[in-house]
């Protein structure tokens, strides 16, 4: 963890400070007192589990929430043994919501046996008013709900939840749920504690929210308007990470290519990358996600001339049909997308390109789908995430006519998946026999004699090795391609 703070110097008998992040440190100190008391009462320190259900942005938020819980004195555990369970939810597709309701019922069984157990819900799904209403009515055992705009306030909200819990146990009364959802904010609070899942790599938020309003997507409604962090804050965070042993950073945003446009002194994403590149100790720079309409020539040039920016670009296509792209409000045509790919490949022939594709957007005809298959065959993606279109209430696409029947949708999805897989396997094979730099990330989960790492282009490699190699970059000869990963040997 970095940003460790000295909570002992905070006088919790004073009034809470108004300014941030001092106010949150104050509440962390107050929560810590309670956690200590509960620990003494239970004869063990209270345990927590933050369950991440979403994308890389959510995963980064989960690390921040975990960092605060660890400062307070909670220790990490499995969900089933935790005194505080926090679900960081996703709502990009409908099935993510169903999963949360199912798991809440299961959790309630544990809560009934543990009077001080608390359940919290946060993340994108909580920004939907109907969801919060349903939880209030049908899942009244939940203790805390907050959204995506106020996660920095977590310590303060947790303290209110603790006070409620103490009162309800003392008076044997029903829970009163703490609910704090904001619709939007411009506020970005720096310098809160954060946990890091890996000591050698870290995600770094460079911006929040999205202004694109793709017609199928709920993200702009639940993550709010686009706002960028100041470049100096980002660079300071990465410098601290580098000093702490981090060699790889992943710059995170819903559309990193439009980074910096809303700052008082605008900075382009390409300029930011050049500054990150100067930080000594950082060996690899990744970023996620790009939007084809904003990917500049300047960025291609900076990537081409960089020895640190990884040879991987995730460039969501969504559909290969210009008609559907227009209905999706993506602001590029099939031809413009293909031209962009050609430009990127001519600058960096070895770059891996991955994508997201949605099957069955309203009104998608067999001809439209054939256009998507055509782009997939032309681009030859190294891998692709394929999704069945999911109707999200409140988005423009939800009220469009001609929603595709489910059986047609599933058949198209299977056809797309098999095409994508066939190409990915063919492409992967071309590296067999070559030597590549691999950053070792962890021990192999199935075989303790192996370790697992990633190449610059994001391909996964398994090789014989030991825990001492974790966090190091090694030259590896790729001896065999197993379709979606390689087997290799360190040189
Ligand atoms: N239905 C299906 N997939 C969706 N995505 C976003 N919204 C939807 C939806 N309503 C996909 C897009 C995006 C990825 C993160 O999720 O492909 O790039
Ligand atoms: Fe959603 Fe489009 Fe924004 Fe991506 S760019 S988060 S798909 S609205």
Short mmCIF file of C-alpha atoms and ligand atoms in Angstrom, two decimals:
data_model
loop_
_atom_site.label_atom_id
_atom_site.label_comp_id
_atom_site.label_asym_id
_atom_site.label_seq_id
_atom_site.Cartn_x
_atom_site.Cartn_y
_atom_site.Cartn_z
CA UNK A 1 0.00 0.00 0.00
CA UNK A 2 1.16 3.56 -0.51
CA UNK A 3 -0.14 6.85 0.94
CA UNK A 4 -0.02 5.31 4.34
CA UNK A 5 -1.10 7.94 6.85
CA UNK A 6 -0.63 8.34 10.55
CA UNK A 7 -4.12 8.12 12.01
CA UNK A 8 -2.70 8.31 15.55
CA UNK A 9 -2.14 12.06 15.18
CA UNK A 10 -5.81 12.76 14.50
CA UNK A 11 -7.93 13.94 17.42
CA UNK A 12 -11.26 12.21 16.94
CA UNK A 13 -12.86 14.16 19.79
CA UNK A 14 -12.71 17.35 17.71
CA UNK A 15 -15.29 18.27 15.07
CA UNK A 16 -14.59 16.73 11.63
CA UNK A 17 -12.61 19.02 9.30
CA UNK A 18 -14.52 20.38 6.29
CA UNK A 19 -11.75 20.00 3.71
CA UNK A 20 -10.80 16.83 1.82
CA UNK A 21 -9.02 14.50 2.16
CA UNK A 22 -8.47 15.52 5.84
CA UNK A 23 -12.15 14.88 6.57
CA UNK A 24 -11.86 11.28 5.37
CA UNK A 25 -8.70 10.68 7.44
CA UNK A 26 -10.67 11.86 10.47
CA UNK A 27 -13.42 9.32 9.75
CA UNK A 28 -10.85 6.60 9.13
CA UNK A 29 -9.47 7.27 12.60
CA UNK A 30 -12.99 7.07 14.07
CA UNK A 31 -13.79 3.83 12.23
CA UNK A 32 -10.47 2.40 13.42
CA UNK A 33 -11.47 2.87 17.06
CA UNK A 34 -14.61 0.86 16.48
CA UNK A 35 -12.81 -1.86 14.52
CA UNK A 36 -10.32 -2.19 17.41
CA UNK A 37 -13.18 -2.50 19.94
CA UNK A 38 -14.98 -5.05 17.80
CA UNK A 39 -11.73 -6.97 17.44
CA UNK A 40 -11.34 -7.14 21.22
CA UNK A 41 -14.97 -8.22 21.63
CA UNK A 42 -14.67 -10.96 18.99
CA UNK A 43 -11.17 -12.05 19.97
CA UNK A 44 -9.99 -11.50 16.38
CA UNK A 45 -9.67 -8.53 14.03
CA UNK A 46 -12.79 -7.94 11.91
CA UNK A 47 -12.53 -9.22 8.34
CA UNK A 48 -13.61 -7.67 5.05
CA UNK A 49 -14.12 -8.74 1.46
CA UNK A 50 -14.48 -6.31 -1.46
CA UNK A 51 -15.96 -8.17 -4.44
CA UNK A 52 -15.19 -6.56 -7.78
CA UNK A 53 -17.80 -7.23 -10.45
CA UNK A 54 -16.85 -4.82 -13.23
CA UNK A 55 -14.23 -3.45 -15.57
CA UNK A 56 -10.70 -2.20 -14.89
CA UNK A 57 -12.06 1.14 -13.65
CA UNK A 58 -14.11 -0.75 -11.08
CA UNK A 59 -11.11 -2.87 -10.16
CA UNK A 60 -9.12 0.29 -9.48
CA UNK A 61 -11.98 1.68 -7.34
CA UNK A 62 -11.99 -1.62 -5.42
CA UNK A 63 -8.29 -1.16 -4.65
CA UNK A 64 -9.03 2.29 -3.23
CA UNK A 65 -11.87 0.94 -1.06
CA UNK A 66 -9.63 -1.91 0.09
CA UNK A 67 -6.87 0.59 0.94
CA UNK A 68 -9.24 2.47 3.23
CA UNK A 69 -10.52 -0.70 4.91
CA UNK A 70 -6.94 -1.84 5.59
CA UNK A 71 -6.07 1.56 7.10
CA UNK A 72 -9.03 1.18 9.40
CA UNK A 73 -7.77 -2.18 10.64
CA UNK A 74 -9.93 -4.70 8.81
CA UNK A 75 -8.12 -7.76 7.47
CA UNK A 76 -8.91 -9.34 4.10
CA UNK A 77 -10.82 -12.63 3.97
CA UNK A 78 -13.13 -14.75 1.85
CA UNK A 79 -16.64 -13.43 1.38
CA UNK A 80 -18.14 -16.21 3.51
CA UNK A 81 -15.98 -15.30 6.54
CA UNK A 82 -16.16 -11.52 6.30
CA UNK A 83 -17.72 -9.13 8.83
CA UNK A 84 -18.04 -6.51 6.11
CA UNK A 85 -18.81 -7.46 2.50
CA UNK A 86 -18.79 -4.76 -0.17
CA UNK A 87 -19.99 -5.51 -3.71
CA UNK A 88 -18.56 -3.10 -6.29
CA UNK A 89 -21.17 -3.62 -8.99
CA UNK A 90 -21.35 -3.27 -12.77
CA UNK A 91 -24.41 -2.55 -14.90
CA UNK A 92 -23.11 -2.46 -18.46
CA UNK A 93 -25.20 -5.54 -19.29
CA UNK A 94 -28.42 -6.70 -17.65
CA UNK A 95 -27.04 -10.07 -16.47
CA UNK A 96 -24.57 -8.25 -14.19
CA UNK A 97 -27.58 -6.91 -12.23
CA UNK A 98 -29.20 -10.36 -11.88
CA UNK A 99 -25.98 -11.72 -10.41
CA UNK A 100 -26.02 -9.14 -7.59
CA UNK A 101 -29.59 -9.94 -6.49
CA UNK A 102 -28.79 -13.67 -6.45
CA UNK A 103 -25.68 -13.19 -4.32
CA UNK A 104 -27.39 -10.85 -1.86
CA UNK A 105 -29.84 -13.58 -0.86
CA UNK A 106 -26.91 -15.92 -0.21
CA UNK A 107 -25.12 -13.29 1.91
CA UNK A 108 -28.15 -12.68 4.09
CA UNK A 109 -27.77 -16.25 5.43
CA UNK A 110 -24.37 -15.28 6.90
CA UNK A 111 -25.65 -11.99 8.23
CA UNK A 112 -28.33 -13.71 10.28
CA UNK A 113 -25.58 -15.57 12.19
CA UNK A 114 -23.30 -12.54 12.75
CA UNK A 115 -24.98 -9.52 14.44
CA UNK A 116 -22.14 -7.12 13.58
CA UNK A 117 -21.89 -8.17 9.96
CA UNK A 118 -22.45 -5.34 7.46
CA UNK A 119 -23.23 -5.49 3.74
CA UNK A 120 -22.42 -2.60 1.39
CA UNK A 121 -23.17 -2.02 -2.29
CA UNK A 122 -21.45 0.50 -4.55
CA UNK A 123 -20.47 0.96 -8.19
CA UNK A 124 -22.34 1.62 -11.43
CA UNK A 125 -25.51 -0.39 -10.71
CA UNK A 126 -26.19 1.79 -7.65
CA UNK A 127 -26.46 4.89 -9.87
CA UNK A 128 -29.77 3.52 -11.19
CA UNK A 129 -32.72 4.86 -9.18
CA UNK A 130 -34.89 1.78 -9.84
CA UNK A 131 -32.19 -0.54 -8.50
CA UNK A 132 -31.80 1.41 -5.27
CA UNK A 133 -35.58 1.42 -4.82
CA UNK A 134 -35.73 -2.36 -5.27
CA UNK A 135 -32.94 -2.94 -2.76
CA UNK A 136 -34.56 -0.61 -0.24
CA UNK A 137 -37.82 -2.53 -0.51
CA UNK A 138 -36.76 -6.14 -1.01
CA UNK A 139 -33.25 -6.36 0.47
CA UNK A 140 -33.64 -4.26 3.59
CA UNK A 141 -30.80 -6.14 5.32
CA UNK A 142 -28.28 -4.18 3.21
CA UNK A 143 -26.48 -1.59 5.41
CA UNK A 144 -24.85 0.81 2.97
CA UNK A 145 -25.37 1.98 -0.62
CA UNK A 146 -23.25 4.57 -2.39
CA UNK A 147 -22.49 5.38 -6.02
CA UNK A 148 -19.59 6.07 -8.35
CA UNK A 149 -19.26 9.82 -7.70
CA UNK A 150 -18.68 9.74 -3.96
CA UNK A 151 -16.42 6.76 -3.34
CA UNK A 152 -13.88 9.17 -1.86
CA UNK A 153 -16.40 9.62 1.01
CA UNK A 154 -16.34 5.92 1.85
CA UNK A 155 -14.78 6.32 5.34
CA UNK A 156 -17.40 8.86 6.37
CA UNK A 157 -20.26 6.73 5.04
CA UNK A 158 -18.87 3.65 6.71
CA UNK A 159 -18.72 5.47 10.04
CA UNK A 160 -22.42 6.41 9.76
CA UNK A 161 -23.19 2.77 8.88
CA UNK A 162 -21.28 1.56 11.93
CA UNK A 163 -23.20 3.97 14.18
CA UNK A 164 -26.49 2.65 12.75
CA UNK A 165 -25.40 -0.93 13.26
CA UNK A 166 -24.43 -0.30 16.88
CA UNK A 167 -27.79 1.34 17.56
CA UNK A 168 -29.81 -1.40 15.89
CA UNK A 169 -27.98 -4.15 17.83
CA UNK A 170 -28.29 -2.20 21.11
CA UNK A 171 -32.01 -1.54 20.75
CA UNK A 172 -32.70 -4.80 18.90
CA UNK A 173 -34.22 -2.74 16.10
CA UNK A 174 -34.29 -3.15 12.34
CA UNK A 175 -31.41 -1.81 10.29
CA UNK A 176 -31.62 1.67 8.85
CA UNK A 177 -29.87 1.68 5.50
CA UNK A 178 -27.33 4.43 4.66
CA UNK A 179 -27.91 5.58 1.08
CA UNK A 180 -25.81 8.30 -0.55
CA UNK A 181 -26.01 8.59 -4.34
CA UNK A 182 -24.89 11.64 -6.30
CA UNK A 183 -25.97 12.28 -9.87
CA UNK A 184 -22.70 13.84 -10.98
CA UNK A 185 -19.71 15.77 -9.68
CA UNK A 186 -16.68 17.70 -10.86
CA UNK A 187 -14.80 16.83 -7.71
CA UNK A 188 -11.66 14.68 -7.86
CA UNK A 189 -10.17 14.01 -4.41
CA UNK A 190 -6.45 13.16 -4.47
CA UNK A 191 -4.23 11.46 -1.91
CA UNK A 192 -6.47 8.87 -0.33
CA UNK A 193 -4.91 5.55 0.66
CA UNK A 194 -5.03 2.73 -1.86
CA UNK A 195 -4.16 -0.93 -1.89
CA UNK A 196 -2.23 -2.52 -4.75
CA UNK A 197 -3.03 -6.02 -5.85
CA UNK A 198 0.42 -6.42 -7.46
CA UNK A 199 3.60 -4.81 -6.13
CA UNK A 200 5.08 -4.37 -9.63
CA UNK A 201 2.11 -3.06 -11.64
CA UNK A 202 -0.78 -0.72 -11.07
CA UNK A 203 -3.75 0.89 -12.74
CA UNK A 204 -3.78 4.71 -12.68
CA UNK A 205 -6.98 6.67 -13.33
CA UNK A 206 -6.34 9.52 -15.71
CA UNK A 207 -9.97 10.51 -16.23
CA UNK A 208 -13.47 9.68 -15.08
CA UNK A 209 -16.85 9.53 -16.85
CA UNK A 210 -17.72 9.59 -20.53
CA UNK A 211 -19.29 12.16 -22.88
CA UNK A 212 -19.82 9.94 -25.90
CA UNK A 213 -23.33 8.65 -25.34
CA UNK A 214 -23.07 5.60 -27.58
CA UNK A 215 -26.77 4.80 -27.91
CA UNK A 216 -26.60 1.32 -26.29
CA UNK A 217 -24.39 2.31 -23.37
CA UNK A 218 -25.37 3.15 -19.82
CA UNK A 219 -21.89 4.31 -18.74
CA UNK A 220 -22.39 8.08 -19.35
CA UNK A 221 -25.49 7.92 -17.13
CA UNK A 222 -23.84 6.06 -14.26
CA UNK A 223 -20.29 7.47 -14.42
CA UNK A 224 -21.22 11.05 -15.31
CA UNK A 225 -19.53 13.66 -17.48
CA UNK A 226 -15.96 13.29 -18.61
CA UNK A 227 -13.39 14.91 -16.32
CA UNK A 228 -9.61 14.55 -16.43
CA UNK A 229 -7.16 14.52 -13.57
CA UNK A 230 -4.49 17.19 -13.68
CA UNK A 231 -1.37 15.84 -15.44
CA UNK A 232 0.81 16.87 -12.48
CA UNK A 233 -1.28 14.71 -10.11
CA UNK A 234 -1.09 11.71 -12.45
CA UNK A 235 2.67 12.08 -12.88
CA UNK A 236 3.20 12.49 -9.13
CA UNK A 237 1.22 9.29 -8.50
CA UNK A 238 3.25 7.36 -11.10
CA UNK A 239 6.54 8.70 -9.70
CA UNK A 240 5.52 7.45 -6.26
CA UNK A 241 4.50 4.10 -7.71
CA UNK A 242 7.85 3.81 -9.52
CA UNK A 243 9.73 4.58 -6.28
CA UNK A 244 7.66 1.84 -4.67
CA UNK A 245 8.80 -0.77 -7.23
CA UNK A 246 6.09 -0.52 -9.87
CA UNK A 247 7.43 -1.19 -13.39
CA UNK A 248 4.16 -1.30 -15.36
CA UNK A 249 1.30 1.21 -15.31
CA UNK A 250 -2.08 0.94 -17.00
CA UNK A 251 -3.59 4.39 -17.64
CA UNK A 252 -7.33 4.08 -17.19
CA UNK A 253 -10.28 5.99 -18.60
CA UNK A 254 -13.47 5.32 -20.53
CA UNK A 255 -11.99 7.10 -23.54
CA UNK A 256 -8.32 7.90 -22.86
CA UNK A 257 -7.86 9.49 -26.29
CA UNK A 258 -9.90 12.49 -25.26
CA UNK A 259 -7.85 12.97 -22.06
CA UNK A 260 -7.08 16.54 -21.05
CA UNK A 261 -9.59 18.34 -23.25
CA UNK A 262 -11.57 19.72 -20.30
CA UNK A 263 -8.56 20.88 -18.25
CA UNK A 264 -7.94 24.62 -17.75
CA UNK A 265 -4.65 24.17 -19.60
CA UNK A 266 -5.46 21.35 -22.04
CA UNK A 267 -2.93 18.52 -22.45
CA UNK A 268 -3.30 15.81 -25.09
CA UNK A 269 -3.16 12.11 -24.25
CA UNK A 270 -0.06 11.76 -26.44
CA UNK A 271 1.66 14.55 -24.46
CA UNK A 272 0.74 12.87 -21.19
CA UNK A 273 2.23 9.58 -22.43
CA UNK A 274 5.48 11.32 -23.30
CA UNK A 275 5.71 12.68 -19.75
CA UNK A 276 4.96 9.26 -18.23
CA UNK A 277 7.65 7.77 -20.42
CA UNK A 278 10.27 10.04 -18.79
CA UNK A 279 9.66 8.56 -15.33
CA UNK A 280 12.59 6.35 -14.46
CA UNK A 281 11.75 2.88 -13.20
CA UNK A 282 8.64 2.61 -15.36
CA UNK A 283 9.35 -0.02 -18.03
CA UNK A 284 5.91 -0.60 -19.53
CA UNK A 285 2.97 1.71 -20.19
CA UNK A 286 -0.45 0.40 -21.14
CA UNK A 287 -3.75 2.21 -21.54
CA UNK A 288 -7.41 1.38 -21.82
CA UNK A 289 -9.85 2.16 -23.51
CA UNK A 290 -9.49 3.96 -26.84
CA UNK A 291 -12.22 5.33 -29.07
CA UNK A 292 -11.50 5.15 -32.84
CA UNK A 293 -12.98 8.62 -33.43
CA UNK A 294 -10.41 10.26 -31.12
CA UNK A 295 -7.27 8.28 -31.88
CA UNK A 296 -4.85 10.88 -33.23
CA UNK A 297 -1.88 10.71 -35.60
CA UNK A 298 0.09 12.32 -32.77
CA UNK A 299 -0.65 9.28 -30.57
CA UNK A 300 0.36 6.80 -33.29
CA UNK A 301 3.61 8.71 -33.70
CA UNK A 302 4.34 8.77 -29.95
CA UNK A 303 3.61 5.04 -29.67
CA UNK A 304 5.80 4.23 -32.65
CA UNK A 305 8.79 6.08 -31.18
CA UNK A 306 8.39 4.74 -27.68
CA UNK A 307 10.28 1.87 -26.13
CA UNK A 308 7.97 1.78 -23.09
CA UNK A 309 4.45 1.98 -24.53
CA UNK A 310 3.30 -1.59 -25.03
CA UNK A 311 2.61 -2.91 -28.48
CA UNK A 312 -1.07 -3.39 -27.83
CA UNK A 313 -4.10 -1.34 -28.72
CA UNK A 314 -7.63 -2.10 -27.61
CA UNK A 315 -9.80 -0.43 -30.20
CA UNK A 316 -13.50 -1.24 -29.84
CA UNK A 317 -15.24 -1.78 -33.19
CA UNK A 318 -18.76 -2.50 -31.81
CA UNK A 319 -20.12 -3.15 -35.34
CA UNK A 320 -18.69 -3.37 -38.86
CA UNK A 321 -21.80 -1.89 -40.48
CA UNK A 322 -21.73 1.85 -41.15
CA UNK A 323 -25.52 1.94 -40.77
CA UNK A 324 -25.43 0.32 -37.34
CA UNK A 325 -22.43 2.43 -36.28
CA UNK A 326 -24.47 5.50 -37.07
CA UNK A 327 -27.40 4.21 -34.99
CA UNK A 328 -24.92 3.45 -32.24
CA UNK A 329 -23.71 7.08 -32.39
CA UNK A 330 -20.10 5.90 -32.78
CA UNK A 331 -19.14 8.72 -35.19
CA UNK A 332 -17.01 6.65 -37.60
CA UNK A 333 -17.74 4.51 -40.65
CA UNK A 334 -16.53 1.01 -41.48
CA UNK A 335 -14.07 2.53 -43.99
CA UNK A 336 -12.72 5.09 -41.52
CA UNK A 337 -12.14 2.31 -38.96
CA UNK A 338 -10.31 0.15 -41.53
CA UNK A 339 -8.20 3.13 -42.65
CA UNK A 340 -7.24 3.82 -39.05
CA UNK A 341 -6.17 0.19 -38.55
CA UNK A 342 -4.09 0.37 -41.75
CA UNK A 343 -2.36 3.53 -40.50
CA UNK A 344 -1.60 1.96 -37.11
CA UNK A 345 -0.27 -1.25 -38.67
CA UNK A 346 1.92 0.60 -41.14
CA UNK A 347 3.49 2.57 -38.27
CA UNK A 348 3.80 -0.49 -35.97
CA UNK A 349 3.61 -3.78 -37.90
CA UNK A 350 4.08 -5.83 -34.71
CA UNK A 351 1.23 -4.26 -32.74
CA UNK A 352 -1.51 -6.48 -31.30
CA UNK A 353 -5.00 -5.13 -31.86
CA UNK A 354 -7.95 -6.27 -29.77
CA UNK A 355 -11.55 -5.14 -29.78
CA UNK A 356 -15.11 -5.22 -28.39
CA UNK A 357 -18.01 -6.23 -30.64
CA UNK A 358 -21.74 -6.15 -29.90
CA UNK A 359 -23.99 -8.62 -31.71
CA UNK A 360 -27.68 -7.91 -32.25
CA UNK A 361 -27.96 -4.16 -31.87
CA UNK A 362 -31.60 -3.17 -32.71
CA UNK A 363 -32.23 -3.36 -36.44
CA UNK A 364 -29.05 -5.37 -37.20
CA UNK A 365 -29.77 -7.28 -40.42
CA UNK A 366 -27.93 -10.31 -41.80
CA UNK A 367 -26.15 -7.88 -44.17
CA UNK A 368 -25.06 -5.67 -41.26
CA UNK A 369 -23.74 -8.71 -39.44
CA UNK A 370 -21.87 -9.82 -42.59
CA UNK A 371 -20.13 -6.41 -42.54
CA UNK A 372 -18.96 -7.10 -38.97
CA UNK A 373 -17.58 -10.50 -40.05
CA UNK A 374 -15.88 -8.76 -42.96
CA UNK A 375 -14.08 -6.29 -40.66
CA UNK A 376 -13.08 -9.13 -38.33
CA UNK A 377 -11.52 -11.02 -41.26
CA UNK A 378 -9.80 -7.93 -42.63
CA UNK A 379 -8.37 -6.65 -39.34
CA UNK A 380 -7.46 -10.11 -37.98
CA UNK A 381 -7.81 -9.18 -34.31
CA UNK A 382 -5.42 -10.79 -31.85
CA UNK A 383 -8.45 -11.25 -29.62
CA UNK A 384 -11.94 -9.84 -29.29
CA UNK A 385 -14.50 -9.53 -26.52
CA UNK A 386 -17.87 -10.35 -28.03
CA UNK A 387 -21.14 -9.34 -26.35
CA UNK A 388 -24.80 -10.04 -26.95
CA UNK A 389 -26.63 -6.72 -27.12
CA UNK A 390 -28.29 -6.02 -23.79
CA UNK A 391 -31.15 -3.55 -23.53
CA UNK A 392 -30.35 -0.91 -20.91
CA UNK A 393 -33.30 1.13 -19.68
CA UNK A 394 -32.80 4.86 -20.22
CA UNK A 395 -30.45 4.53 -23.21
CA UNK A 396 -31.69 5.64 -26.67
CA UNK A 397 -31.27 2.11 -28.11
CA UNK A 398 -33.67 0.64 -25.56
CA UNK A 399 -36.60 2.31 -27.29
CA UNK A 400 -35.46 1.55 -30.86
CA UNK A 401 -37.64 -0.70 -33.01
CA UNK A 402 -36.63 -4.10 -34.40
CA UNK A 403 -34.97 -5.56 -31.33
CA UNK A 404 -33.33 -8.72 -32.75
CA UNK A 405 -35.05 -12.01 -31.75
CA UNK A 406 -33.02 -14.01 -29.25
CA UNK A 407 -32.49 -17.13 -31.39
CA UNK A 408 -31.11 -15.07 -34.31
CA UNK A 409 -28.90 -13.17 -31.89
CA UNK A 410 -27.42 -16.33 -30.38
CA UNK A 411 -26.68 -17.89 -33.77
CA UNK A 412 -24.87 -14.74 -34.93
CA UNK A 413 -22.95 -14.62 -31.68
CA UNK A 414 -21.71 -18.21 -32.14
CA UNK A 415 -20.68 -17.52 -35.73
CA UNK A 416 -18.75 -14.42 -34.69
CA UNK A 417 -17.05 -16.17 -31.79
CA UNK A 418 -15.83 -19.05 -33.93
CA UNK A 419 -14.45 -16.62 -36.55
CA UNK A 420 -12.70 -14.52 -33.90
CA UNK A 421 -11.17 -17.61 -32.27
CA UNK A 422 -9.98 -19.12 -35.56
CA UNK A 423 -8.14 -15.89 -36.43
CA UNK A 424 -6.72 -15.38 -32.93
CA UNK A 425 -5.19 -18.89 -32.90
CA UNK A 426 -3.70 -18.41 -36.38
CA UNK A 427 -2.19 -15.05 -35.36
CA UNK A 428 -0.78 -16.32 -32.09
CA UNK A 429 1.14 -19.10 -33.82
CA UNK A 430 3.39 -16.66 -35.66
CA UNK A 431 5.39 -15.92 -32.51
CA UNK A 432 6.25 -19.57 -31.77
CA UNK A 433 10.05 -20.03 -31.73
CA UNK A 434 10.77 -16.33 -31.14
CA UNK A 435 12.27 -14.77 -28.01
CA UNK A 436 10.15 -12.17 -26.22
CA UNK A 437 10.40 -9.99 -23.11
CA UNK A 438 7.91 -11.33 -20.55
CA UNK A 439 6.96 -9.57 -17.31
CA UNK A 440 6.31 -12.36 -14.79
CA UNK A 441 3.06 -11.67 -12.91
CA UNK A 442 2.25 -14.63 -10.67
CA UNK A 443 2.70 -18.31 -10.00
CA UNK A 444 0.67 -20.52 -12.27
CA UNK A 445 -2.61 -21.44 -10.60
CA UNK A 446 -2.71 -25.00 -11.93
CA UNK A 447 0.95 -26.01 -11.77
CA UNK A 448 3.21 -24.74 -8.95
CA UNK A 449 6.34 -25.39 -11.05
CA UNK A 450 5.25 -22.73 -13.55
CA UNK A 451 4.97 -18.94 -13.50
CA UNK A 452 2.78 -16.79 -15.74
CA UNK A 453 3.58 -13.50 -17.41
CA UNK A 454 2.70 -11.21 -20.29
CA UNK A 455 4.46 -10.06 -23.42
CA UNK A 456 4.39 -6.41 -24.47
CA UNK A 457 1.51 -7.27 -26.82
CA UNK A 458 -0.44 -8.65 -23.83
CA UNK A 459 -0.12 -12.36 -24.82
CA UNK A 460 0.03 -14.72 -21.84
CA UNK A 461 3.06 -17.01 -21.41
CA UNK A 462 3.52 -19.90 -18.95
CA UNK A 463 7.07 -21.06 -18.19
CA UNK A 464 8.99 -23.05 -15.58
CA UNK A 465 10.04 -20.70 -12.77
CA UNK A 466 9.71 -19.67 -9.17
CA UNK A 467 8.24 -16.88 -7.03
CA UNK A 468 11.52 -14.89 -7.10
CA UNK A 469 10.84 -14.11 -10.76
CA UNK A 470 7.56 -12.28 -10.04
CA UNK A 471 7.78 -8.61 -11.04
CA UNK A 472 10.87 -9.19 -13.23
CA UNK A 473 11.09 -8.93 -17.01
CA UNK A 474 12.80 -11.97 -18.53
CA UNK A 475 13.74 -13.04 -22.06
CA UNK A 476 11.65 -16.07 -22.90
CA UNK A 477 11.75 -18.37 -25.91
CA UNK A 478 8.23 -19.35 -26.88
CA UNK A 479 8.39 -23.11 -27.45
CA UNK A 480 4.73 -23.88 -28.08
CA UNK A 481 1.50 -22.03 -28.86
CA UNK A 482 -1.57 -23.44 -27.15
CA UNK A 483 -4.10 -21.29 -28.94
CA UNK A 484 -4.66 -18.43 -26.53
CA UNK A 485 -1.40 -18.68 -24.60
CA UNK A 486 2.21 -19.81 -24.99
CA UNK A 487 4.49 -22.22 -23.23
CA UNK A 488 8.04 -20.87 -23.00
CA UNK A 489 11.47 -21.19 -21.40
CA UNK A 490 13.52 -18.44 -19.80
CA UNK A 491 16.84 -17.91 -21.66
N1 LIG B 1 -25.01 -4.47 -24.55
C1 LIG B 1 -23.94 -5.25 -24.88
N2 LIG B 1 -22.67 -4.84 -24.75
C2 LIG B 1 -22.45 -3.59 -24.29
N3 LIG B 1 -21.31 -2.90 -24.07
C3 LIG B 1 -21.63 -1.69 -23.57
N4 LIG B 1 -22.98 -1.57 -23.49
C4 LIG B 1 -23.50 -2.73 -23.93
C5 LIG B 1 -24.83 -3.21 -24.08
N5 LIG B 1 -25.89 -2.47 -23.78
C6 LIG B 1 -19.98 -3.43 -24.38
C7 LIG B 1 -19.26 -2.57 -25.42
C8 LIG B 1 -18.17 -1.91 -24.62
C9 LIG B 1 -17.89 -2.96 -23.57
C10 LIG B 1 -17.16 -2.48 -22.38
O1 LIG B 1 -19.18 -3.43 -23.22
O2 LIG B 1 -18.71 -3.42 -26.39
O3 LIG B 1 -17.03 -1.59 -25.39
FE1 LIG B 2 -20.03 3.59 -23.36
FE2 LIG B 2 -19.39 4.62 -25.74
FE3 LIG B 2 -18.56 5.85 -23.46
FE4 LIG B 2 -17.47 3.49 -24.19
S1 LIG B 2 -17.31 5.43 -25.36
S2 LIG B 2 -18.19 4.07 -22.14
S3 LIG B 2 -19.21 2.43 -25.15
S4 LIG B 2 -20.67 5.58 -24.16
#
